[in-house]
CSV table of N, CA and C in Angstrom, one decimal:
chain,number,residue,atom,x,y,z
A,681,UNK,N,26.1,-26.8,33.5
A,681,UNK,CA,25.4,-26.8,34.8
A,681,UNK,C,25.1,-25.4,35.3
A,682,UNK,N,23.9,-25.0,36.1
A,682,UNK,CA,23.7,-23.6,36.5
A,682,UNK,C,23.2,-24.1,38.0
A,683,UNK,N,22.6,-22.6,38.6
A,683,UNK,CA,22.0,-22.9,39.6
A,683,UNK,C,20.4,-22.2,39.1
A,684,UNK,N,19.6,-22.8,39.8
A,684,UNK,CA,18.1,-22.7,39.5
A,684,UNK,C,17.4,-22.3,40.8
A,685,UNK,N,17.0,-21.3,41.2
A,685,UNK,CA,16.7,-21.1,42.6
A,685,UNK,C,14.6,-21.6,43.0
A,686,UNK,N,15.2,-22.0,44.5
A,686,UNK,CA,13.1,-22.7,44.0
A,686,UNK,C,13.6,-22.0,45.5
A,687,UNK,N,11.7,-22.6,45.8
A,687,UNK,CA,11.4,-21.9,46.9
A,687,UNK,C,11.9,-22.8,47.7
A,688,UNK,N,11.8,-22.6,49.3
A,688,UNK,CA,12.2,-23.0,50.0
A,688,UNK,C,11.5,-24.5,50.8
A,689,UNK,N,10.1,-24.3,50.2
A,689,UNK,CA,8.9,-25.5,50.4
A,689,UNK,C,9.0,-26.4,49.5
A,690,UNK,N,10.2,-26.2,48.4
A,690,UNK,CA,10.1,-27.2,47.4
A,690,UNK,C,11.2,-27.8,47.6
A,691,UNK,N,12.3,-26.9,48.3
A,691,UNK,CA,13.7,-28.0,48.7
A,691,UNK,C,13.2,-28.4,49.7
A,692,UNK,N,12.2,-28.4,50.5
A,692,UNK,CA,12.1,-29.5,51.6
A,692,UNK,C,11.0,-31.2,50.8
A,693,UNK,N,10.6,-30.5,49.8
A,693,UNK,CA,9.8,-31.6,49.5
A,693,UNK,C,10.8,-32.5,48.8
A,694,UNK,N,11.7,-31.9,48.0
A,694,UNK,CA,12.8,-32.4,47.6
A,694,UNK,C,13.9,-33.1,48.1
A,695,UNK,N,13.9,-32.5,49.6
A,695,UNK,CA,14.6,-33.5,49.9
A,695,UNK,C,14.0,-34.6,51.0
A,696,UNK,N,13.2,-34.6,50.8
A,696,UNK,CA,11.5,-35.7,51.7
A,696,UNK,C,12.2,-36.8,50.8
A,697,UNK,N,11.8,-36.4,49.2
A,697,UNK,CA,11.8,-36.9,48.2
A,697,UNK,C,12.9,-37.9,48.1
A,698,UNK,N,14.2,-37.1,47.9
A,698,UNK,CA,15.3,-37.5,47.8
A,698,UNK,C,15.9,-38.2,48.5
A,699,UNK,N,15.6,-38.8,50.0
A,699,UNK,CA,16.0,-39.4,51.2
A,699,UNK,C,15.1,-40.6,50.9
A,700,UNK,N,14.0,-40.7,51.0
A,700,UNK,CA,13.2,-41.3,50.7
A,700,UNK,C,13.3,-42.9,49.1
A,701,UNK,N,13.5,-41.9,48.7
A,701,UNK,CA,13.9,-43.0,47.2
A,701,UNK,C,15.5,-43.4,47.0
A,702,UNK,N,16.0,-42.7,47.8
A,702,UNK,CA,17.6,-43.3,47.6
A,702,UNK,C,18.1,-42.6,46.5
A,703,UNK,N,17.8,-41.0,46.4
A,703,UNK,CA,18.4,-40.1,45.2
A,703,UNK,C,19.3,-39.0,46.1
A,704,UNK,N,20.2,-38.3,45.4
A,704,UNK,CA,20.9,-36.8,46.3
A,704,UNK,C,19.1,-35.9,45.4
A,705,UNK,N,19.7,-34.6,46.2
A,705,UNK,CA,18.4,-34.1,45.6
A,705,UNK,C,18.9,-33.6,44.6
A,706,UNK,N,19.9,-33.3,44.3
A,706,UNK,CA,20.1,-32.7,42.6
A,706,UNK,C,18.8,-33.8,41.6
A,707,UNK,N,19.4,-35.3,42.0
A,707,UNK,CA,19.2,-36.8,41.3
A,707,UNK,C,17.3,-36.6,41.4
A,708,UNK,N,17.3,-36.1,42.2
A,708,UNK,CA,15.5,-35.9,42.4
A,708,UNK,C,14.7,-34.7,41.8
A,709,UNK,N,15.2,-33.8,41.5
A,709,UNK,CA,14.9,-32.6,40.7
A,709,UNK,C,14.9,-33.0,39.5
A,710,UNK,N,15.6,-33.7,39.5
A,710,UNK,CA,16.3,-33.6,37.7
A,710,UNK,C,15.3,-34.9,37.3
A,711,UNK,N,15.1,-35.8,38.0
A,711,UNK,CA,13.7,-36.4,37.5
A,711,UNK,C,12.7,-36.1,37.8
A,712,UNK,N,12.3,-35.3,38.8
A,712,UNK,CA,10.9,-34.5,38.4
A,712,UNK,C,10.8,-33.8,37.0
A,713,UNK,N,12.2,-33.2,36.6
A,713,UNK,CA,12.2,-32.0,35.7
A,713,UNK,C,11.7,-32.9,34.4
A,714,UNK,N,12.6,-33.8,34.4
A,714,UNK,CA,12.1,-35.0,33.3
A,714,UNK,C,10.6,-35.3,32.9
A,715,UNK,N,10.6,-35.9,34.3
A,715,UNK,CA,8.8,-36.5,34.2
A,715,UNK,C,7.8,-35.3,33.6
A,716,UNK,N,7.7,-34.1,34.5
A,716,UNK,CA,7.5,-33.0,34.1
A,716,UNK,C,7.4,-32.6,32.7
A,717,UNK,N,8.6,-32.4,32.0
A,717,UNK,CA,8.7,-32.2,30.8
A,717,UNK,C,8.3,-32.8,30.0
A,718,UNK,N,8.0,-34.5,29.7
A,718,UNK,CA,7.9,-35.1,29.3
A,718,UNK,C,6.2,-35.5,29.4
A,719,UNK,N,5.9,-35.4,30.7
A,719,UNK,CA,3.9,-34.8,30.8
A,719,UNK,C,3.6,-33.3,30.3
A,720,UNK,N,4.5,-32.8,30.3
A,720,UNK,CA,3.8,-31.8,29.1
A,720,UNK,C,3.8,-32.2,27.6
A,721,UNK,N,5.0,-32.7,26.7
A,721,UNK,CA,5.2,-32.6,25.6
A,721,UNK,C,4.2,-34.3,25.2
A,722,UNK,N,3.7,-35.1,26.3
A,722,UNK,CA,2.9,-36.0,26.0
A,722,UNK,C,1.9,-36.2,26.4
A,723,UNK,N,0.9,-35.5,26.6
A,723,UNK,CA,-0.2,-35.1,27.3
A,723,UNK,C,-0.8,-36.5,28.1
A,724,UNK,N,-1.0,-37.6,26.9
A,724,UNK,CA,-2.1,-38.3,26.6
A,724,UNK,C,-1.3,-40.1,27.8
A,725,UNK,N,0.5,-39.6,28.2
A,725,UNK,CA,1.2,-40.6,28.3
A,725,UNK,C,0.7,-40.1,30.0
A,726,UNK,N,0.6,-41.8,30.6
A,726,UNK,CA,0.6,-41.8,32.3
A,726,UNK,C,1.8,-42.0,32.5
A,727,UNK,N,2.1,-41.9,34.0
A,727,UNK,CA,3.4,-41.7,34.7
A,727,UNK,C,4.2,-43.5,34.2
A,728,UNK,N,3.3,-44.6,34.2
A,728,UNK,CA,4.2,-45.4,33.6
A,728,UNK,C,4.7,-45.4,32.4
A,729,UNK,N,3.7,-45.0,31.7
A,729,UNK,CA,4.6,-45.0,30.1
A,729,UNK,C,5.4,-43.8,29.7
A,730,UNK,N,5.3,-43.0,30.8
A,730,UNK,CA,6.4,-42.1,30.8
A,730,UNK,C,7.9,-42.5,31.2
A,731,UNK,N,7.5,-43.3,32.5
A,731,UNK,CA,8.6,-44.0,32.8
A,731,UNK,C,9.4,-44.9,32.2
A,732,UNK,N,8.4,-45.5,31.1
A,732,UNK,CA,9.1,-46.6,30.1
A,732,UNK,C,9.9,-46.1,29.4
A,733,UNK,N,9.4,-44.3,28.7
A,733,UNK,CA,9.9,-43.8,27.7
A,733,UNK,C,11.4,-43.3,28.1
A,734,UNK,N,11.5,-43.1,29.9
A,734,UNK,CA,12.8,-42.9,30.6
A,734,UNK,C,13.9,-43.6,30.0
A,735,UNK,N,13.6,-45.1,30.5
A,735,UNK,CA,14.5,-46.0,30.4
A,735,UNK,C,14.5,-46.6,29.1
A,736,UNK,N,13.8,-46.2,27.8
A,736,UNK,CA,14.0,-46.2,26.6
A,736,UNK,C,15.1,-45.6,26.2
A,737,UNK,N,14.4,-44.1,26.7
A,737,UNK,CA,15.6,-43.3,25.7
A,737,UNK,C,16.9,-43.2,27.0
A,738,UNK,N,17.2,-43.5,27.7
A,738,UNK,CA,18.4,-44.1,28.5
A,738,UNK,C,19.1,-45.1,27.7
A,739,UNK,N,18.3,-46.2,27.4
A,739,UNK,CA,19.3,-47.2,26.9
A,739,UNK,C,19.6,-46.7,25.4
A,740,UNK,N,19.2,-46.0,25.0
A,740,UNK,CA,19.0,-45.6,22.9
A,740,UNK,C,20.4,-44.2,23.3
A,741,UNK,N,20.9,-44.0,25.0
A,741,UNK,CA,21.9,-42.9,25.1
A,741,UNK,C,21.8,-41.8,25.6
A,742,UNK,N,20.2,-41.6,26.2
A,742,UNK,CA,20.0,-40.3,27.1
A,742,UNK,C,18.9,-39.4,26.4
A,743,UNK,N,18.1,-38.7,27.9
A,743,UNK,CA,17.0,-37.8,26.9
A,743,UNK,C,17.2,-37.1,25.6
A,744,UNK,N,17.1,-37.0,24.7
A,744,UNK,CA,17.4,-35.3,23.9
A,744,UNK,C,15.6,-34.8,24.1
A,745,UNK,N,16.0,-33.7,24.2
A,745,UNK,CA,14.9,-32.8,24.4
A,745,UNK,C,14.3,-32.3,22.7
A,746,UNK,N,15.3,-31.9,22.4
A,746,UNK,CA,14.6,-32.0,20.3
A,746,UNK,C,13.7,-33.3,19.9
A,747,UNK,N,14.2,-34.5,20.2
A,747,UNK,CA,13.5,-35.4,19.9
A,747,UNK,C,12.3,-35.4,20.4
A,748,UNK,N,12.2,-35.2,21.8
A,748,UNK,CA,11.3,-35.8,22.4
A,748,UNK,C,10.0,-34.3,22.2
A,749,UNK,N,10.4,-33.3,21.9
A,749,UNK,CA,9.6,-31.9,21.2
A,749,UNK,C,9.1,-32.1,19.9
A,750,UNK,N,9.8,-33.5,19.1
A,750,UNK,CA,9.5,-33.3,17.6
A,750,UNK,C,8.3,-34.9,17.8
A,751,UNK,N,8.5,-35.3,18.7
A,751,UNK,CA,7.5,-36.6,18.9
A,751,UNK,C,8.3,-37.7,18.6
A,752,UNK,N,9.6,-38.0,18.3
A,752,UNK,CA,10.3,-39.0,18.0
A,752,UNK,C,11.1,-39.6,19.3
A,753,UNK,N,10.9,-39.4,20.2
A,753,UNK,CA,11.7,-39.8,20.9
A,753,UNK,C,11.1,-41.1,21.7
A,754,UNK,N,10.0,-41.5,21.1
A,754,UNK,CA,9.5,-43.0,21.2
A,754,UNK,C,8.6,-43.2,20.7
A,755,UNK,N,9.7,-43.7,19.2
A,755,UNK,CA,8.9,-44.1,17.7
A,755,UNK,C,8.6,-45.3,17.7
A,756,UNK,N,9.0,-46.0,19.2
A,756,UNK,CA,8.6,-47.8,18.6
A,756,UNK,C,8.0,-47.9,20.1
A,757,UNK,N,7.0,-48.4,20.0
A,757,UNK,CA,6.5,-48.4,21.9
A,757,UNK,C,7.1,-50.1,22.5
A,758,UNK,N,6.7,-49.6,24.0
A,758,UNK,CA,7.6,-51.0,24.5
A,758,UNK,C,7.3,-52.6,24.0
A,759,UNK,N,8.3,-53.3,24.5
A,759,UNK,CA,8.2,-55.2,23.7
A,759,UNK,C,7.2,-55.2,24.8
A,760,UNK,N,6.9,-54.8,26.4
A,760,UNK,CA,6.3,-55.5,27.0
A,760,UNK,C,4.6,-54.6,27.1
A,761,UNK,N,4.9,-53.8,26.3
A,761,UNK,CA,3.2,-52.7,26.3
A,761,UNK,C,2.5,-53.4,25.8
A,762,UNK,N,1.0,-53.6,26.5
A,762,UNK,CA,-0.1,-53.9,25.5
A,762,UNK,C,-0.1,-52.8,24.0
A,763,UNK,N,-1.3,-53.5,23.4
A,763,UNK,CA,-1.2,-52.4,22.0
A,763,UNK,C,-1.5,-50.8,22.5
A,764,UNK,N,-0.7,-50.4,21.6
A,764,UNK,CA,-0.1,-49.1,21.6
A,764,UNK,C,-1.3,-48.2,21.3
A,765,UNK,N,-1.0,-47.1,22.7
A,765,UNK,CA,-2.8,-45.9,22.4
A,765,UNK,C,-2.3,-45.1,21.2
A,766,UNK,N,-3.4,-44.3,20.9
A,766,UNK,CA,-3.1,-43.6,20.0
A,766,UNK,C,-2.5,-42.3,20.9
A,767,UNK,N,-1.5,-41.9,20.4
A,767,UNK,CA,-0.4,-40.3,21.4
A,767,UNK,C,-1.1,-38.9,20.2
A,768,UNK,N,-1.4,-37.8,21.4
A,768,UNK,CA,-1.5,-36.7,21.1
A,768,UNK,C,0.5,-36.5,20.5
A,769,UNK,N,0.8,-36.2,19.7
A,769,UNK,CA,1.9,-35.7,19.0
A,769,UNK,C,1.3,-34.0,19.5
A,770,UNK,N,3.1,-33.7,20.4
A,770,UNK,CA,3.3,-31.9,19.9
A,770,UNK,C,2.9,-31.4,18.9
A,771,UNK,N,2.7,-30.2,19.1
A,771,UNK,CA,2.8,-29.3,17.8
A,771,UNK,C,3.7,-28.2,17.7
């Protein structure tokens, strides 16, 4: 664990955020940082199938970040997805 210093406009948005959804703001950072990461490394994925991929790789035991960089970190799309788009894969 470290400390990560933001501006001062973002711990207030953060904690808008965090009060708001029933998170501490650590709990709200740390899923933006997710979401975030995971809209970069999947260009082509919206905020729900991002979210799907959350609670995917939650139940499969937790993000890894290697995985989800090498494109494997959601090799099987969901039971309740329509058919599956074609995904921009990292490079």
């Amino acid at each position: 664990m470290g400390i990560v210093k933001i501006s001062d406009q973002m711990h207030e948005n953060l904690r808008l955020a965090s009060t708001a959804l029933s998170r501490s703001i650590n709990s709200q950072a740390e899923h933006w940082m997710r979401v975030g990461m995971l809209a970069e490394l999947y260009p082509d994925l919206d905020h729900r199938e991002i979210c799907q991929m959350l609670v995917r790789a939650e139940l499969a035991g937790g993000l890894d970040v290697a995985l989800a960089a090498r494109g494997e970190l959601d090799s099987k799309p969901a039971a309740d997805a329509p058919a599956a788009r074609t995904r921009k894969q990292p490079h």
